[in-house]
PDB file of C-alpha atoms in Angstrom:
ATOM      1  CA  MET O   1      62.982  17.888  79.535  1.00 91.00           C
ATOM      2  CA  ASN O   2      61.942  16.117  83.140  1.00 97.00           C
ATOM      3  CA  PHE O   3      60.770  12.734  83.666  1.00 98.00           C
ATOM      4  CA  THR O   4      58.835  11.317  86.365  1.00 97.00           C
ATOM      5  CA  GLY O   5      59.466   7.877  85.505  1.00 97.00           C
ATOM      6  CA  THR O   6      63.133   6.219  85.952  1.00 98.00           C
ATOM      7  CA  ASN O   7      63.345   3.614  83.415  1.00 98.00           C
ATOM      8  CA  VAL O   8      62.421   2.636  79.758  1.00 98.00           C
ATOM      9  CA  LEU O   9      62.281  -0.273  77.416  1.00 98.00           C
ATOM     10  CA  ILE O  10      62.902   0.122  73.906  1.00 98.00           C
ATOM     11  CA  THR O  11      62.238  -2.903  71.356  1.00 98.00           C
ATOM     12  CA  GLY O  12      64.807  -3.296  68.523  1.00 95.00           C
ATOM     13  CA  ALA O  13      67.322  -0.860  70.274  1.00 96.00           C
ATOM     14  CA  SER O  14      70.690  -2.330  69.255  1.00 94.00           C
ATOM     15  CA  LYS O  15      71.109  -0.536  66.265  1.00 92.00           C
ATOM     16  CA  GLY O  16      69.629   2.349  63.839  1.00 91.00           C
ATOM     17  CA  ILE O  17      67.039   4.641  65.062  1.00 94.00           C
ATOM     18  CA  GLY O  18      66.252   2.456  68.288  1.00 95.00           C
ATOM     19  CA  ALA O  19      70.095   2.951  69.392  1.00 96.00           C
ATOM     20  CA  ASP O  20      69.862   6.743  69.082  1.00 97.00           C
ATOM     21  CA  ILE O  21      66.710   6.689  71.010  1.00 98.00           C
ATOM     22  CA  ALA O  22      68.223   4.740  73.728  1.00 98.00           C
ATOM     23  CA  ARG O  23      71.158   7.269  73.567  1.00 98.00           C
ATOM     24  CA  VAL O  24      69.066  10.002  74.183  1.00 98.00           C
ATOM     25  CA  LEU O  25      66.774   8.894  76.491  1.00 98.00           C
ATOM     26  CA  ALA O  26      69.835   7.670  78.643  1.00 98.00           C
ATOM     27  CA  ASN O  27      71.220  11.204  78.149  1.00 98.00           C
ATOM     28  CA  TYR O  28      68.155  12.357  79.906  1.00 98.00           C
ATOM     29  CA  GLY O  29      68.632  10.274  82.876  1.00 98.00           C
ATOM     30  CA  LEU O  30      66.354   7.119  82.341  1.00 98.00           C
ATOM     31  CA  LYS O  31      67.802   3.871  82.924  1.00 98.00           C
ATOM     32  CA  VAL O  32      67.533   2.179  79.425  1.00 98.00           C
ATOM     33  CA  TRP O  33      66.326  -1.356  78.507  1.00 98.00           C
ATOM     34  CA  ILE O  34      67.933  -2.092  75.196  1.00 98.00           C
ATOM     35  CA  ASN O  35      66.040  -4.820  73.576  1.00 98.00           C
ATOM     36  CA  TYR O  36      67.411  -7.093  70.919  1.00 96.00           C
ATOM     37  CA  ARG O  37      66.592 -10.248  68.873  1.00 94.00           C
ATOM     38  CA  SER O  38      69.972 -11.480  67.383  1.00 90.00           C
ATOM     39  CA  LYS O  39      73.446  -9.792  67.213  1.00 90.00           C
ATOM     40  CA  PRO O  40      74.196  -9.457  71.094  1.00 95.00           C
ATOM     41  CA  GLU O  41      77.601  -7.781  70.302  1.00 97.00           C
ATOM     42  CA  LEU O  42      75.552  -4.713  69.069  1.00 97.00           C
ATOM     43  CA  ALA O  43      73.607  -4.539  72.055  1.00 97.00           C
ATOM     44  CA  ASP O  44      76.573  -5.038  74.534  1.00 97.00           C
ATOM     45  CA  ALA O  45      78.601  -2.417  72.739  1.00 98.00           C
ATOM     46  CA  LEU O  46      75.612   0.058  73.002  1.00 98.00           C
ATOM     47  CA  LYS O  47      75.202  -0.596  76.304  1.00 98.00           C
ATOM     48  CA  GLU O  48      78.827  -0.035  77.474  1.00 98.00           C
ATOM     49  CA  GLU O  49      78.993   3.545  75.292  1.00 98.00           C
ATOM     50  CA  ILE O  50      75.972   4.470  77.416  1.00 98.00           C
ATOM     51  CA  GLU O  51      77.576   3.551  80.795  1.00 98.00           C
ATOM     52  CA  LYS O  52      80.761   5.256  79.542  1.00 98.00           C
ATOM     53  CA  ALA O  53      78.986   8.485  79.026  1.00 97.00           C
ATOM     54  CA  GLY O  54      77.502   8.241  82.476  1.00 97.00           C
ATOM     55  CA  GLY O  55      74.091   6.652  81.863  1.00 98.00           C
ATOM     56  CA  GLN O  56      72.263   3.679  82.871  1.00 98.00           C
ATOM     57  CA  ALA O  57      71.843   0.779  80.586  1.00 98.00           C
ATOM     58  CA  ALA O  58      70.532  -3.100  80.633  1.00 98.00           C
ATOM     59  CA  VAL O  59      70.486  -5.360  77.882  1.00 98.00           C
ATOM     60  CA  ILE O  60      67.696  -7.854  77.298  1.00 98.00           C
ATOM     61  CA  CYS O  61      66.914 -10.472  74.725  1.00 97.00           C
ATOM     62  CA  PHE O  62      63.702 -11.435  73.553  1.00 97.00           C
ATOM     63  CA  ASP O  63      61.737 -11.432  70.050  1.00 96.00           C
ATOM     64  CA  ALA O  64      59.204  -8.612  70.325  1.00 96.00           C
ATOM     65  CA  SER O  65      56.730 -10.296  67.879  1.00 95.00           C
ATOM     66  CA  ASP O  66      56.768 -13.507  70.360  1.00 96.00           C
ATOM     67  CA  GLU O  67      54.179 -12.973  73.065  1.00 97.00           C
ATOM     68  CA  ALA O  68      55.337 -15.169  75.492  1.00 98.00           C
ATOM     69  CA  GLY O  69      59.057 -13.682  74.893  1.00 97.00           C
ATOM     70  CA  PHE O  70      57.613  -9.907  75.425  1.00 98.00           C
ATOM     71  CA  ILE O  71      55.743 -10.719  78.576  1.00 98.00           C
ATOM     72  CA  ASP O  72      58.540 -12.419  80.309  1.00 98.00           C
ATOM     73  CA  GLY O  73      60.783  -9.339  79.136  1.00 98.00           C
ATOM     74  CA  VAL O  74      58.277  -6.949  80.854  1.00 98.00           C
ATOM     75  CA  LYS O  75      58.337  -9.265  83.871  1.00 98.00           C
ATOM     76  CA  THR O  76      62.011  -9.277  84.298  1.00 98.00           C
ATOM     77  CA  ILE O  77      62.276  -5.575  84.141  1.00 98.00           C
ATOM     78  CA  VAL O  78      59.681  -5.045  86.745  1.00 98.00           C
ATOM     79  CA  GLU O  79      61.109  -7.461  89.207  1.00 97.00           C
ATOM     80  CA  SER O  80      64.435  -5.659  88.435  1.00 97.00           C
ATOM     81  CA  ASP O  81      63.606  -2.111  88.878  1.00 98.00           C
ATOM     82  CA  GLY O  82      59.928  -2.303  90.574  1.00 97.00           C
ATOM     83  CA  ALA O  83      58.234  -0.759  87.766  1.00 97.00           C
ATOM     84  CA  LEU O  84      58.148  -0.236  83.748  1.00 98.00           C
ATOM     85  CA  ALA O  85      57.739   3.653  83.266  1.00 98.00           C
ATOM     86  CA  TYR O  86      58.050   3.949  79.566  1.00 98.00           C
ATOM     87  CA  LEU O  87      58.007   1.977  76.360  1.00 98.00           C
ATOM     88  CA  VAL O  88      59.243   2.714  73.034  1.00 98.00           C
ATOM     89  CA  ASN O  89      57.866   0.139  70.255  1.00 98.00           C
ATOM     90  CA  ASN O  90      60.504   0.601  67.974  1.00 97.00           C
ATOM     91  CA  ALA O  91      60.918  -3.045  66.282  1.00 94.00           C
ATOM     92  CA  GLY O  92      60.063  -3.324  62.897  1.00 92.00           C
ATOM     93  CA  ILE O  93      60.629  -4.719  59.425  1.00 91.00           C
ATOM     94  CA  THR O  94      59.970  -4.289  55.789  1.00 90.00           C
ATOM     95  CA  ASN O  95      59.589  -6.990  53.140  1.00 92.00           C
ATOM     96  CA  ASP O  96      58.628  -4.660  49.861  1.00 92.00           C
ATOM     97  CA  LYS O  97      57.009  -6.284  47.038  1.00 95.00           C
ATOM     98  CA  LEU O  98      54.457  -4.803  44.409  1.00 96.00           C
ATOM     99  CA  ALA O  99      50.980  -6.037  45.514  1.00 96.00           C
ATOM    100  CA  LEU O 100      50.268  -8.541  42.556  1.00 96.00           C
ATOM    101  CA  ARG O 101      53.337 -10.241  43.672  1.00 96.00           C
ATOM    102  CA  MET O 102      53.087 -10.399  47.379  1.00 96.00           C
ATOM    103  CA  LYS O 103      52.416 -13.606  48.924  1.00 97.00           C
ATOM    104  CA  MET O 104      50.415 -13.967  51.992  1.00 97.00           C
ATOM    105  CA  GLU O 105      53.561 -14.912  54.275  1.00 96.00           C
ATOM    106  CA  ASP O 106      54.911 -11.625  52.978  1.00 96.00           C
ATOM    107  CA  PHE O 107      52.135  -9.843  54.248  1.00 96.00           C
ATOM    108  CA  ASP O 108      51.759 -11.788  57.531  1.00 96.00           C
ATOM    109  CA  SER O 109      55.407 -11.478  58.552  1.00 95.00           C
ATOM    110  CA  VAL O 110      55.419  -7.776  58.329  1.00 96.00           C
ATOM    111  CA  ILE O 111      52.005  -7.609  60.147  1.00 96.00           C
ATOM    112  CA  LYS O 112      53.570 -10.024  62.895  1.00 95.00           C
ATOM    113  CA  THR O 113      56.789  -7.965  63.460  1.00 94.00           C
ATOM    114  CA  ASN O 114      55.231  -4.447  63.219  1.00 96.00           C
ATOM    115  CA  LEU O 115      51.912  -4.710  64.507  1.00 97.00           C
ATOM    116  CA  ASN O 116      51.656  -7.728  66.678  1.00 97.00           C
ATOM    117  CA  SER O 117      54.778  -6.643  68.589  1.00 97.00           C
ATOM    118  CA  SER O 118      53.196  -3.321  69.186  1.00 98.00           C
ATOM    119  CA  PHE O 119      50.044  -4.250  70.279  1.00 98.00           C
ATOM    120  CA  ILE O 120      51.688  -7.047  72.708  1.00 98.00           C
ATOM    121  CA  GLY O 121      54.200  -4.377  73.931  1.00 98.00           C
ATOM    122  CA  CYS O 122      51.232  -1.684  74.252  1.00 98.00           C
ATOM    123  CA  ARG O 123      49.001  -4.252  76.316  1.00 98.00           C
ATOM    124  CA  GLU O 124      51.882  -5.506  78.754  1.00 98.00           C
ATOM    125  CA  ALA O 125      52.761  -1.958  79.353  1.00 98.00           C
ATOM    126  CA  LEU O 126      49.240  -1.104  80.398  1.00 98.00           C
ATOM    127  CA  LYS O 127      49.068  -4.079  82.802  1.00 98.00           C
ATOM    128  CA  ALA O 128      52.467  -3.065  84.384  1.00 98.00           C
ATOM    129  CA  MET O 129      51.967   0.576  84.455  1.00 98.00           C
ATOM    130  CA  SER O 130      48.344   0.052  85.856  1.00 97.00           C
ATOM    131  CA  LYS O 131      49.889  -1.053  89.251  1.00 94.00           C
ATOM    132  CA  LYS O 132      51.283   2.538  89.801  1.00 96.00           C
ATOM    133  CA  ARG O 133      48.780   4.444  87.495  1.00 97.00           C
ATOM    134  CA  PHE O 134      51.606   6.138  85.556  1.00 98.00           C
ATOM    135  CA  GLY O 135      53.517   5.809  82.462  1.00 98.00           C
ATOM    136  CA  ALA O 136      53.544   6.470  78.789  1.00 98.00           C
ATOM    137  CA  VAL O 137      54.054   4.514  75.371  1.00 98.00           C
ATOM    138  CA  VAL O 138      55.308   6.053  71.973  1.00 98.00           C
ATOM    139  CA  ASN O 139      54.679   3.449  68.963  1.00 98.00           C
ATOM    140  CA  VAL O 140      57.169   4.223  66.076  1.00 97.00           C
ATOM    141  CA  SER O 141      55.133   4.323  63.015  1.00 96.00           C
ATOM    142  CA  SER O 142      56.139   5.987  59.516  1.00 94.00           C
ATOM    143  CA  ILE O 143      54.994   8.536  57.206  1.00 93.00           C
ATOM    144  CA  VAL O 144      53.526   5.993  54.525  1.00 93.00           C
ATOM    145  CA  SER O 145      51.000   4.979  57.153  1.00 95.00           C
ATOM    146  CA  GLU O 146      49.370   8.341  56.133  1.00 93.00           C
ATOM    147  CA  THR O 147      50.240   8.224  52.485  1.00 92.00           C
ATOM    148  CA  GLY O 148      50.828   4.901  51.321  1.00 93.00           C
ATOM    149  CA  ASN O 149      53.552   3.861  49.190  1.00 90.00           C
ATOM    150  CA  ILE O 150      54.248   1.562  46.102  1.00 93.00           C
ATOM    151  CA  GLY O 151      55.636  -1.705  47.069  1.00 94.00           C
ATOM    152  CA  GLN O 152      54.661  -1.531  50.763  1.00 94.00           C
ATOM    153  CA  VAL O 153      51.070  -2.707  50.945  1.00 97.00           C
ATOM    154  CA  ASN O 154      52.174  -4.849  54.209  1.00 97.00           C
ATOM    155  CA  TYR O 155      54.238  -2.069  55.807  1.00 95.00           C
ATOM    156  CA  THR O 156      51.658   0.636  55.297  1.00 96.00           C
ATOM    157  CA  ALA O 157      49.023  -1.956  56.494  1.00 97.00           C
ATOM    158  CA  SER O 158      51.189  -2.439  59.451  1.00 97.00           C
ATOM    159  CA  LYS O 159      51.880   0.934  60.413  1.00 97.00           C
ATOM    160  CA  GLY O 160      48.406   2.572  59.751  1.00 97.00           C
ATOM    161  CA  ALA O 161      46.871  -0.025  61.880  1.00 97.00           C
ATOM    162  CA  MET O 162      49.366   1.005  64.636  1.00 98.00           C
ATOM    163  CA  ASN O 163      48.082   4.438  64.272  1.00 98.00           C
ATOM    164  CA  SER O 164      44.552   3.636  65.073  1.00 98.00           C
ATOM    165  CA  MET O 165      45.531   1.149  67.494  1.00 98.00           C
ATOM    166  CA  THR O 166      47.435   3.613  69.298  1.00 98.00           C
ATOM    167  CA  LYS O 167      44.071   6.058  69.979  1.00 98.00           C
ATOM    168  CA  SER O 168      42.415   3.260  71.152  1.00 98.00           C
ATOM    169  CA  PHE O 169      45.028   2.160  73.846  1.00 98.00           C
ATOM    170  CA  ALA O 170      44.994   5.989  74.673  1.00 98.00           C
ATOM    171  CA  LEU O 171      41.567   5.900  75.598  1.00 98.00           C
ATOM    172  CA  GLU O 172      41.549   2.979  77.658  1.00 98.00           C
ATOM    173  CA  GLY O 173      45.012   3.882  79.719  1.00 98.00           C
ATOM    174  CA  ALA O 174      43.740   7.342  80.286  1.00 98.00           C
ATOM    175  CA  ALA O 175      41.754   6.427  83.269  1.00 97.00           C
ATOM    176  CA  ARG O 176      44.848   4.556  84.721  1.00 97.00           C
ATOM    177  CA  GLY O 177      47.089   7.914  83.912  1.00 98.00           C
ATOM    178  CA  ILE O 178      49.064   6.057  80.961  1.00 98.00           C
ATOM    179  CA  ARG O 179      49.785   7.713  77.778  1.00 98.00           C
ATOM    180  CA  PHE O 180      49.766   6.299  74.321  1.00 98.00           C
ATOM    181  CA  ASN O 181      51.206   8.379  71.344  1.00 98.00           C
ATOM    182  CA  VAL O 182      52.723   7.317  68.090  1.00 98.00           C
ATOM    183  CA  ILE O 183      55.257   9.293  65.923  1.00 98.00           C
ATOM    184  CA  THR O 184      55.411   8.951  62.111  1.00 96.00           C
ATOM    185  CA  PRO O 185      58.820   9.608  60.751  1.00 95.00           C
ATOM    186  CA  GLY O 186      59.592  10.578  57.036  1.00 93.00           C
ATOM    187  CA  PHE O 187      62.757  10.510  55.339  1.00 90.00           C
ATOM    188  CA  ILE O 188      65.564   9.828  57.675  1.00 92.00           C
ATOM    189  CA  ALA O 189      69.224   9.666  57.005  1.00 89.00           C
ATOM    190  CA  THR O 190      70.252   5.954  57.485  1.00 80.00           C
ATOM    191  CA  ASP O 191      73.120   3.564  56.149  1.00 71.00           C
ATOM    192  CA  MET O 192      70.475   2.730  53.552  1.00 62.00           C
ATOM    193  CA  THR O 193      69.990   6.431  52.332  1.00 72.00           C
ATOM    194  CA  ASP O 194      73.841   6.986  52.313  1.00 76.00           C
ATOM    195  CA  GLU O 195      73.816   4.328  49.478  1.00 72.00           C
ATOM    196  CA  LEU O 196      71.381   6.137  47.221  1.00 70.00           C
ATOM    197  CA  SER O 197      73.024   8.252  44.161  1.00 82.00           C
ATOM    198  CA  ASP O 198      72.800  12.352  44.437  1.00 85.00           C
ATOM    199  CA  GLU O 199      70.492  12.446  42.002  1.00 87.00           C
ATOM    200  CA  ILE O 200      67.993  10.122  43.819  1.00 79.00           C
ATOM    201  CA  LYS O 201      68.654  11.998  47.053  1.00 83.00           C
ATOM    202  CA  LYS O 202      68.241  15.281  45.365  1.00 88.00           C
ATOM    203  CA  SER O 203      64.801  14.105  44.199  1.00 86.00           C
ATOM    204  CA  TYR O 204      63.669  13.010  47.589  1.00 83.00           C
ATOM    205  CA  ILE O 205      64.912  16.106  49.066  1.00 92.00           C
ATOM    206  CA  ASP O 206      62.973  18.165  46.706  1.00 90.00           C
ATOM    207  CA  LYS O 207      59.735  17.087  48.107  1.00 89.00           C
ATOM    208  CA  ILE O 208      60.735  17.915  51.753  1.00 93.00           C
ATOM    209  CA  PRO O 209      59.953  21.421  52.624  1.00 94.00           C
ATOM    210  CA  LEU O 210      62.767  21.628  54.977  1.00 95.00           C
ATOM    211  CA  LYS O 211      65.090  20.432  52.387  1.00 93.00           C
ATOM    212  CA  ARG O 212      67.028  17.812  54.219  1.00 93.00           C
ATOM    213  CA  PHE O 213      66.386  14.196  55.422  1.00 93.00           C
ATOM    214  CA  GLY O 214      65.755  13.980  59.083  1.00 94.00           C
ATOM    215  CA  SER O 215      68.442  12.566  61.723  1.00 95.00           C
ATOM    216  CA  SER O 216      67.555   9.628  63.899  1.00 95.00           C
ATOM    217  CA  ASN O 217      68.281  12.100  66.598  1.00 96.00           C
ATOM    218  CA  ASP O 218      65.196  14.246  65.351  1.00 97.00           C
ATOM    219  CA  VAL O 219      63.204  11.115  65.863  1.00 97.00           C
ATOM    220  CA  ALA O 220      64.712  10.426  69.272  1.00 98.00           C
ATOM    221  CA  GLU O 221      64.206  13.767  70.600  1.00 98.00           C
ATOM    222  CA  ALA O 222      60.353  13.544  69.384  1.00 98.00           C
ATOM    223  CA  VAL O 223      60.248  10.239  71.344  1.00 98.00           C
ATOM    224  CA  ALA O 224      61.696  11.813  74.437  1.00 98.00           C
ATOM    225  CA  PHE O 225      59.313  14.786  74.507  1.00 98.00           C
ATOM    226  CA  LEU O 226      56.104  12.375  74.161  1.00 98.00           C
ATOM    227  CA  LEU O 227      57.531  10.120  77.157  1.00 98.00           C
ATOM    228  CA  SER O 228      58.348  13.479  79.012  1.00 98.00           C
ATOM    229  CA  ASP O 229      56.612  15.466  81.691  1.00 98.00           C
ATOM    230  CA  SER O 230      56.481  18.399  78.760  1.00 98.00           C
ATOM    231  CA  SER O 231      53.701  16.288  77.120  1.00 98.00           C
ATOM    232  CA  ALA O 232      51.861  15.013  80.189  1.00 98.00           C
ATOM    233  CA  TYR O 233      48.393  16.280  78.648  1.00 98.00           C
ATOM    234  CA  ILE O 234      49.048  14.893  75.260  1.00 98.00           C
ATOM    235  CA  THR O 235      47.762  11.505  74.601  1.00 98.00           C
ATOM    236  CA  GLY O 236      46.319   9.120  71.475  1.00 98.00           C
ATOM    237  CA  GLU O 237      48.239  11.918  69.231  1.00 98.00           C
ATOM    238  CA  ILE O 238      50.164  11.437  65.983  1.00 97.00           C
ATOM    239  CA  LEU O 239      53.468  13.440  65.563  1.00 97.00           C
ATOM    240  CA  LYS O 240      54.896  13.775  62.230  1.00 96.00           C
ATOM    241  CA  VAL O 241      58.590  14.026  62.125  1.00 96.00           C
ATOM    242  CA  ASN O 242      58.998  14.611  58.568  1.00 95.00           C
ATOM    243  CA  GLY O 243      60.320  18.187  57.983  1.00 95.00           C
ATOM    244  CA  GLY O 244      56.694  19.267  56.202  1.00 93.00           C
ATOM    245  CA  MET O 245      56.766  16.432  53.825  1.00 89.00           C
ATOM    246  CA  TYR O 246      53.105  15.729  54.863  1.00 77.00           C
ATOM    247  CA  VAL O 247      51.045  18.639  56.046  1.00 70.00           C
TER     248      VAL O 247
END
């Protein structure tokens, strides 16, 4: 895949899926800005790993749900590189409870981290990218944004709203040459799924037509495609990365 832009900011990139997105995009030749909120040792280790593999990386610390911090972060990148070409809004949390037991603070905390952070990121990317009349944003959502899930009223609300918001940003960004898309990963193999019993894993896999969990690399390659020149005529779309689980 080819990329007209040269750099990318990935929120929540120090571990998990975000870290693999950084690895894949660095492998494609982009300078990756690894955003983290805590545990700088993880971000620094990822930066070192990418650089040892011949890639370019920088570490940037801010809370993606903090407006001032996000604004300053984008400003730092633009001052350093002259532009921000791509953004991946990946930062997110869960705080699962049945709706009957969910307090407003449980709901608000997830909305703030997942939805508000992606709004701030999309808005600031639109501002920064408008100067070059070029750019692309990918918001990382979830399959449950389309299916619902017991115990995740707050999470599904944040991700469902992200899907709709992305479409509106796509309409506003199109005239400026800026694309906004979203991916909805399904069951992805992580440290958390590794801890599940074989019986529970089988019950999940039985629901997936491709009969396996996805990998974080599957998600990362989908993100790369939506940022790349290969998807130059795609905007406002939801790309399902779920093995056919929700077709």
